[in-house]
XYZ file of C-alpha atoms in Angstrom:
567
model
C -75.150 76.600 31.629
C -72.960 73.246 31.005
C -74.145 71.001 29.115
C -75.192 66.882 31.616
C -72.212 65.389 30.153
C -70.039 68.226 32.407
C -72.676 68.982 34.901
C -71.884 65.301 35.739
C -69.180 65.182 36.772
C -69.464 68.401 39.023
C -68.751 69.494 42.478
C -68.520 68.388 46.126
C -67.206 64.434 46.576
C -68.551 63.634 50.254
C -67.906 60.437 49.396
C -63.972 61.361 48.542
C -64.064 64.020 52.114
C -65.166 61.112 54.740
C -62.861 58.696 53.368
C -60.078 60.822 53.836
C -60.945 61.758 57.554
C -57.428 59.413 59.265
C -55.595 61.750 61.568
C -52.842 60.902 63.301
C -50.365 62.769 60.350
C -47.554 63.415 63.178
C -44.934 65.898 62.811
C -45.326 69.809 61.141
C -46.365 71.468 57.977
C -44.238 73.588 56.223
C -46.380 77.361 57.007
C -44.805 79.024 54.305
C -45.941 76.264 51.302
C -49.768 76.097 53.120
C -49.672 79.871 53.218
C -48.928 80.060 49.721
C -51.105 77.282 48.189
C -54.339 78.540 50.432
C -53.596 81.880 49.356
C -53.496 80.070 45.792
C -57.073 78.737 46.083
C -58.474 81.539 46.843
C -57.146 83.591 44.643
C -58.395 80.585 42.044
C -61.750 81.289 43.070
C -62.054 85.345 43.073
C -60.471 85.275 39.562
C -62.806 82.839 38.183
C -65.967 84.782 36.574
C -63.347 87.408 34.736
C -60.304 85.421 33.730
C -60.633 81.783 33.244
C -57.186 81.644 32.184
C -55.584 83.674 35.610
C -57.747 80.458 37.671
C -56.082 78.081 35.909
C -52.299 79.985 36.935
C -54.053 80.473 40.440
C -54.371 76.439 40.557
C -51.315 76.026 39.313
C -49.735 77.868 42.160
C -51.260 76.035 44.768
C -49.783 72.491 42.797
C -47.004 73.577 42.941
C -46.785 74.481 47.136
C -48.754 71.731 47.403
C -46.001 69.495 46.235
C -43.888 70.546 49.054
C -46.462 70.878 52.235
C -47.384 66.922 51.019
C -44.127 66.118 52.196
C -44.974 67.152 55.839
C -48.465 64.866 55.950
C -48.130 61.314 57.119
C -51.309 60.320 55.931
C -51.647 58.220 52.901
C -55.394 58.618 52.912
C -54.865 62.400 53.711
C -52.648 62.932 50.610
C -54.687 61.459 48.754
C -57.915 63.156 48.761
C -55.567 66.508 48.989
C -54.731 65.508 45.343
C -58.002 63.807 44.117
C -59.439 66.901 44.861
C -56.989 70.239 43.178
C -57.617 67.407 40.555
C -61.803 67.924 40.431
C -61.064 71.765 41.013
C -59.322 72.113 37.561
C -62.242 70.020 36.264
C -64.562 72.065 37.176
C -62.329 74.847 35.737
C -64.101 74.248 32.257
C -67.763 74.477 34.944
C -69.198 77.448 36.722
C -67.880 79.003 39.237
C -69.302 77.652 41.842
C -67.961 74.224 40.541
C -65.142 75.605 41.455
C -65.947 77.715 44.358
C -67.305 73.816 45.955
C -64.392 71.798 44.826
C -61.408 74.710 46.526
C -63.876 74.359 49.495
C -62.971 70.521 49.654
C -59.646 71.177 48.848
C -58.958 74.181 51.685
C -61.243 71.409 54.349
C -58.837 68.915 54.139
C -55.639 71.496 54.653
C -57.485 72.453 58.141
C -58.364 68.781 58.291
C -54.008 68.330 58.693
C -52.793 71.511 60.160
C -55.643 71.452 62.609
C -54.836 66.600 63.602
C -50.766 67.805 63.308
C -51.378 71.250 65.339
C -52.783 69.025 68.637
C -50.176 66.227 68.517
C -47.558 69.039 68.716
C -48.941 70.542 71.612
C -49.662 67.309 73.463
C -45.808 66.981 72.443
C -43.959 70.046 73.133
C -46.078 72.779 73.207
C -43.784 75.145 73.049
C -43.125 74.655 69.368
C -46.409 75.195 69.094
C -46.712 79.101 68.962
C -46.834 79.448 64.687
C -48.390 76.683 64.003
C -51.538 77.515 66.172
C -51.417 80.949 65.653
C -51.907 80.124 61.988
C -54.374 77.506 63.071
C -56.493 80.331 64.955
C -56.465 81.998 61.584
C -58.061 79.561 59.735
C -61.184 79.131 61.922
C -61.613 82.905 62.586
C -59.776 83.354 66.182
C -59.533 87.374 66.412
C -59.140 89.444 69.394
C -59.336 88.203 72.845
C -60.578 84.776 71.601
C -56.909 83.475 69.470
C -55.943 85.190 72.443
C -57.543 82.986 75.596
C -56.490 80.272 72.600
C -52.853 80.640 72.267
C -53.002 80.951 76.544
C -54.397 77.788 76.122
C -52.040 76.187 73.208
C -49.018 77.764 75.468
C -50.361 75.896 79.166
C -50.449 72.496 76.798
C -54.514 71.401 77.568
C -54.935 69.901 73.885
C -57.864 68.742 75.164
C -59.538 72.495 75.835
C -57.514 73.329 72.159
C -59.940 70.896 70.535
C -62.450 71.898 72.423
C -62.143 76.311 71.866
C -61.834 74.703 67.580
C -64.662 72.445 68.323
C -66.941 75.291 68.946
C -65.526 77.845 66.410
C -66.037 75.259 63.764
C -70.054 74.240 65.066
C -70.203 77.714 65.009
C -68.723 78.532 61.188
C -71.256 75.045 60.404
C -73.890 77.475 61.707
C -73.555 80.307 59.482
C -73.028 78.710 56.299
C -76.225 77.027 57.180
C -78.293 79.923 57.709
C -77.771 80.325 54.402
C -79.207 77.276 53.175
C -82.687 78.150 51.250
C -84.992 76.092 48.954
C -83.941 77.877 45.885
C -86.954 79.490 43.846
C -84.690 79.895 41.292
C -81.375 79.185 39.641
C -79.054 82.374 41.453
C -80.851 80.970 45.014
C -80.122 77.139 43.894
C -76.362 78.277 43.850
C -76.279 79.545 46.917
C -78.395 77.022 48.744
C -75.538 74.986 47.034
C -72.600 76.832 48.125
C -73.714 76.846 51.998
C -74.253 73.521 52.193
C -70.418 72.933 50.920
C -68.801 76.240 53.212
C -70.877 73.357 56.063
C -70.005 70.421 55.099
C -66.228 71.455 54.395
C -65.757 72.563 58.659
C -67.925 69.227 59.457
C -65.311 67.380 57.613
C -62.883 68.878 60.346
C -64.060 67.962 63.460
C -67.138 65.138 62.202
C -65.085 63.383 65.601
C -66.350 64.986 68.302
C -68.041 63.302 71.014
C -71.504 65.742 70.222
C -72.065 67.420 67.243
C -75.316 67.779 68.335
C -77.004 64.772 65.702
C -75.141 66.067 62.182
C -73.451 63.719 60.586
C -72.426 63.914 56.468
C -75.088 61.686 55.605
C -77.373 64.650 56.446
C -75.265 67.101 54.640
C -75.549 64.401 51.094
C -79.441 63.807 51.740
C -79.393 67.549 51.247
C -77.268 67.607 47.987
C -79.218 64.902 46.947
C -82.511 66.499 47.356
C -80.247 70.049 45.919
C -79.743 68.250 42.482
C -83.407 66.180 42.040
C -85.444 67.612 38.537
C -87.032 69.099 39.817
C -86.051 69.613 43.725
C -87.056 67.212 46.523
C -89.656 68.247 48.008
C -88.196 66.855 50.952
C -84.568 69.823 51.336
C -86.747 71.795 53.245
C -87.417 69.330 55.524
C -83.768 68.273 55.674
C -82.118 71.940 55.459
C -84.553 72.734 58.762
C -83.203 69.398 60.488
C -79.648 70.178 59.506
C -80.094 74.304 60.773
C -81.226 72.519 64.079
C -78.839 70.515 65.243
C -75.660 73.073 63.448
C -77.307 74.751 66.844
C -77.610 71.850 69.083
C -73.099 71.304 68.404
C -72.795 75.071 68.499
C -74.529 74.358 72.381
C -72.826 71.705 73.482
C -69.280 72.651 72.029
C -70.070 75.444 74.321
C -71.310 73.978 77.146
C -68.021 72.015 77.056
C -66.092 74.443 76.377
C -67.861 76.218 79.735
C -66.988 73.053 81.336
C -63.897 72.424 80.763
C -62.427 75.977 81.383
C -64.407 75.641 85.318
C -61.799 72.484 85.833
C -59.375 73.116 84.620
C -59.290 76.557 87.424
C -60.281 73.894 89.834
C -57.166 71.306 89.698
C -55.158 74.131 88.674
C -55.108 74.806 92.473
C -54.696 71.779 93.974
C -51.125 70.408 94.463
C -49.333 69.093 97.175
C -50.698 65.262 97.568
C -52.561 64.541 94.778
C -49.281 66.075 92.105
C -49.660 62.221 91.225
C -52.720 61.939 90.980
C -52.537 65.549 88.961
C -49.557 64.381 86.185
C -51.968 61.649 85.816
C -54.687 63.677 85.567
C -52.613 66.309 82.308
C -51.104 62.787 81.066
C -54.706 61.815 80.838
C -55.629 65.205 78.952
C -53.071 64.699 76.575
C -54.002 61.707 76.261
C -57.970 61.949 75.294
C -55.685 65.031 72.970
C -53.675 63.049 71.148
C -56.003 60.569 70.945
C -58.749 63.373 69.285
C -55.927 63.577 66.839
C -54.676 59.933 66.071
C -58.327 58.149 65.912
C -59.666 58.019 63.011
C -62.860 59.313 62.749
C -66.049 57.417 62.568
C -66.584 56.982 59.048
C -70.335 58.153 57.839
C -72.656 56.061 55.476
C -71.314 56.409 51.670
C -73.499 58.785 49.957
C -75.135 58.369 46.817
C -73.388 59.540 43.533
C -75.932 61.364 42.745
C -74.708 63.972 45.808
C -71.484 63.755 44.987
C -71.144 63.802 40.919
C -74.253 66.207 40.071
C -73.593 70.623 40.111
C -76.859 71.846 41.966
C -75.339 75.289 40.209
C -78.374 74.122 37.948
C -80.671 71.036 38.602
C -82.080 70.614 35.421
C -80.617 67.373 33.883
C -80.026 63.895 35.111
C -76.704 62.952 36.090
C -74.849 60.052 34.038
C -74.426 56.249 35.859
C -74.824 54.501 32.704
C -72.250 51.128 33.713
C -72.838 51.591 37.468
C -69.421 54.228 37.592
C -70.796 57.646 39.344
C -69.859 60.822 37.330
C -67.394 61.793 40.084
C -65.247 58.654 39.747
C -63.965 59.899 36.375
C -63.916 63.475 37.728
C -59.531 62.795 37.429
C -59.467 60.879 34.339
C -61.622 63.202 31.974
C -59.705 65.528 33.791
C -56.257 64.374 32.739
C -57.810 64.038 29.112
C -58.084 67.295 28.493
C -55.338 68.501 30.038
C -53.790 66.890 26.958
C -56.412 67.728 24.501
C -55.512 71.681 25.069
C -51.611 70.258 25.069
C -51.743 69.062 21.729
C -53.458 71.596 20.088
C -51.036 73.960 21.047
C -48.475 70.758 19.625
C -47.077 70.324 23.056
C -47.018 66.792 22.795
C -44.116 65.663 25.494
C -46.561 66.974 27.795
C -49.852 65.421 25.763
C -49.056 62.243 25.467
C -47.578 62.690 30.014
C -51.263 63.805 30.748
C -52.864 60.534 28.839
C -50.102 58.839 31.216
C -51.906 60.026 34.211
C -55.288 59.650 32.845
C -54.203 55.780 31.559
C -53.449 54.910 35.182
C -56.971 56.462 36.635
C -58.129 54.597 34.026
C -56.973 51.435 35.534
C -58.725 52.101 38.636
C -61.160 53.677 38.310
C -64.856 52.243 38.280
C -65.189 51.251 34.517
C -63.111 48.777 34.183
C -65.872 45.714 33.533
C -67.317 47.627 30.330
C -67.751 46.025 27.305
C -64.653 47.956 25.750
C -62.420 48.628 28.629
C -59.896 46.864 27.363
C -60.546 48.340 24.251
C -59.937 51.933 25.603
C -56.821 50.955 27.321
C -54.713 49.795 24.851
C -55.735 53.282 22.616
C -54.340 55.474 25.683
C -51.278 53.069 25.570
C -50.841 53.730 22.108
C -50.953 57.052 21.951
C -48.610 57.343 24.531
C -46.520 55.617 22.703
C -47.003 57.877 19.630
C -45.044 61.069 18.327
C -46.328 63.004 15.937
C -50.000 63.414 18.348
C -52.853 65.024 17.296
C -55.548 66.752 19.279
C -57.959 65.232 16.782
C -56.334 61.753 18.378
C -57.018 62.487 22.138
C -60.559 63.392 21.180
C -60.799 60.015 19.907
C -60.236 58.717 23.158
C -62.594 61.476 25.168
C -65.603 59.746 22.350
C -64.411 56.570 23.831
C -63.862 57.276 27.454
C -67.841 58.970 26.810
C -68.886 56.359 25.068
C -67.852 53.426 27.638
C -69.328 55.867 30.483
C -72.646 55.954 28.833
C -73.252 53.636 26.199
C -76.890 54.062 25.551
C -74.404 57.813 23.818
C -72.174 55.934 22.300
C -72.334 56.818 18.727
C -70.727 54.682 15.167
C -69.297 58.125 14.937
C -67.490 57.999 17.436
C -66.183 54.433 16.636
C -65.366 55.700 12.973
C -63.137 58.828 14.634
C -61.337 55.891 17.192
C -60.718 53.579 14.227
C -59.159 56.285 11.504
C -56.903 57.473 14.509
C -56.258 54.243 15.554
C -54.431 52.534 12.459
C -54.298 56.097 9.966
C -52.343 58.015 12.789
C -48.885 59.909 12.678
C -47.370 59.891 10.901
C -49.637 57.788 7.476
C -52.365 61.112 7.664
C -49.906 63.654 7.223
C -47.107 61.944 4.668
C -51.093 61.016 2.856
C -52.021 64.255 2.628
C -48.453 66.119 2.472
C -48.562 63.988 -0.761
C -51.643 65.079 -2.081
C -50.864 68.272 -1.376
C -47.333 68.046 -3.668
C -49.556 66.358 -5.834
C -51.712 69.150 -6.207
C -48.673 71.746 -7.764
C -48.589 68.917 -11.145
C -51.951 69.987 -12.276
C -51.413 74.129 -11.810
C -47.903 73.109 -14.166
C -49.888 71.690 -17.092
C -52.745 74.384 -16.576
C -49.868 76.493 -17.218
C -48.345 73.861 -19.631
C -51.490 74.023 -21.568
C -52.848 78.067 -22.244
C -50.010 80.073 -20.988
C -50.110 82.594 -18.182
C -50.386 86.029 -21.006
C -54.061 85.493 -20.452
C -55.222 87.344 -16.950
C -58.468 84.991 -16.509
C -55.984 81.424 -16.785
C -54.451 83.220 -13.904
C -57.311 83.528 -11.659
C -58.430 80.702 -11.841
C -55.288 78.848 -11.374
C -54.535 81.029 -8.307
C -58.293 79.664 -7.392
C -57.351 76.189 -7.351
C -54.372 76.832 -5.513
C -56.746 78.380 -2.955
C -58.691 75.051 -2.610
C -55.361 72.544 -2.587
C -53.685 75.239 0.210
C -55.200 73.501 3.272
C -54.447 70.488 2.442
C -50.767 71.283 1.647
C -50.012 73.105 4.726
C -52.282 69.705 7.082
C -49.169 67.822 5.468
C -46.548 70.229 6.451
C -47.512 70.619 10.107
C -48.006 67.105 10.583
C -44.765 66.259 9.222
C -43.883 68.429 10.477
C -45.125 67.497 14.331
C -44.527 64.296 13.337
C -40.082 64.747 12.784
C -39.439 67.454 15.556
C -41.212 65.090 17.954
C -39.545 62.376 16.997
C -36.131 63.880 16.654
C -36.993 66.328 20.043
C -36.504 68.861 18.002
C -39.000 71.782 19.652
C -38.708 74.028 16.220
C -39.859 72.256 14.192
C -42.747 70.604 16.836
C -44.427 74.133 17.000
C -45.142 73.908 12.989
C -47.550 71.555 13.608
C -49.516 74.592 14.498
C -49.686 75.372 10.644
C -52.584 72.752 10.185
C -55.681 74.603 9.518
C -57.532 71.554 11.748
C -55.263 72.418 15.275
C -57.854 74.475 16.660
C -61.191 77.237 15.858
C -58.947 80.396 15.245
C -57.784 78.182 11.821
C -61.599 78.511 10.997
C -62.481 82.077 10.148
C -59.023 81.577 7.796
C -59.753 79.048 6.562
C -62.978 80.412 5.477
C -61.451 83.031 4.568
C -58.953 81.333 2.076
C -62.230 79.470 0.633
C -64.424 83.000 -0.495
C -61.123 84.104 -2.145
C -61.234 80.996 -4.048
C -64.716 81.269 -4.791
C -64.179 84.878 -5.613
C -61.502 84.457 -8.658
C -62.780 81.642 -9.597
C -66.070 82.770 -11.153
C -64.117 86.329 -11.472
C -61.805 84.075 -14.287
C -64.672 81.471 -15.738
C -66.630 84.618 -16.374
C -64.038 86.012 -17.857
C -63.402 83.153 -20.237
C -67.253 83.091 -20.659
C -67.359 86.632 -21.931
C -64.041 86.120 -24.686
C -66.018 82.971 -25.997
C -69.259 85.275 -26.086
C -71.304 82.966 -23.615
C -72.731 85.934 -22.039
C -75.288 88.131 -23.041
C -76.019 89.489 -27.117
C -72.452 88.419 -27.519
C -72.865 85.170 -28.414
C -74.380 85.789 -32.108
C -70.815 87.085 -32.967
C -68.203 85.942 -34.705
C -65.020 84.509 -32.832
C -63.035 87.889 -35.411
C -64.778 90.717 -33.349
C -65.048 88.646 -30.285
C -61.092 88.823 -30.886
C -61.334 92.999 -31.380
C -63.571 94.470 -29.144
C -61.353 91.401 -26.414
C -57.354 92.540 -26.761
C -56.947 89.639 -24.281
C -58.162 87.374 -26.559
C -54.999 87.069 -28.924
C -53.469 85.899 -26.092
C -54.914 82.312 -26.478
C -52.676 79.917 -27.567
C -55.256 76.629 -27.394
C -57.560 79.005 -29.897
C -54.717 80.211 -32.282
C -54.203 76.200 -32.701
C -57.580 75.708 -33.482
């Protein structure tokens, strides 16, 4: 299970959903980019349980496709909503598969919303040009067989209002089917199932929430159910909320089915009326198209604000309480943590260019976050700005600002150790710390030289002790070399030098076993060397009472002790 500090920034920002429902994104989308993005997102969900790296590559592919797709979207709120949802999906990748799936469900619902709105506008303006886009929309809504044939026939006739009704009915059935899988959880598996069911139902409702009769369904209802699901323990009112949602979903299906049937009958009657009613019919047709256009151009009713708890806590395991230390919802910092997480990963691979780019993005997100009124905000903002200009950026520098952000978000969890880490990063960052390590590492060669000068190299025990000391000094020398070369490579733009920053034993967890082996070898060699000397001096066993001459006769290496001969 993920820790509370991560789980509090988990899936399904319902507030983001409700704020991105402005319609009117006219024009046609790049359908190839839409298909590529949808396919990559679906693969990200399927790959996540077994291969997190493959899932990340899928999200990268989806983001690349989106750069092309967004050019056809005219609603800035819709574009911003998809941007935030994609960023949240990246953040959810490090948590549970259910968290990632919920965020992908949100992205896909916003994509369908854009395709739905644009297709209705295109049908109203030029139905003969809408066939391909309408076919993709039918696939997205799960229309097949005769239902798909009837839908495309209505599209070809330019009956925008009826097209909207058919899509509304399909979405209503999707909502009802999703909610059928939602029940009061008895264990974590059922909790995840209910969470994803609510996420899918909310996503489909997002597309059609502006319907004239939703059977009583509102985004607020979904928000209440999610809040109850994430309570600790589960809110006893969840069962009643789920029953209400299921009843309202059934009412939505009935209302949509009745409206669609009535519209079909009215269309047949109207088609048989001509001659003197031509002008009236033309007016009526225009009115029908206008209705469809309004469906695609008017903003949906903004639902009540969803409490931060329902948007920021992962219902996959509701054994924790969301962080609300400074009044900022955890969901509002999802993108910020995601950017810093990518910067940390990039710095951990000595890719300082990419790390600074992510830090720049984090700086912009921080400026617009609700944390701007918190104590220490200006210090964190200054530290982020300084890191963007720093050459030789290390992973520990990014870790320090992440700890600062955590303390800013939840002051009760801030620690003096985090403040000290931030201060060290602020004052002893590159190139100061690498140069100090390099100096110490080089100076460590001097006592080894003196050891060899004083005792000579003929005694194997002294050589063993010198090797043990060298292994102890090696991490400091590597740290200095890697940090200095990273700084020089970063400042000069030489990627080969910059990659040598990975020589540091502090660069990642991979180096800890290596450091352990070096330390163990040093301990073993030092023990062997000093034990040998103690035996020579008669400090071990019964040999302590013998003379130096007898010891020399017993141990051939005794003659190699130059200092002993001088004495």
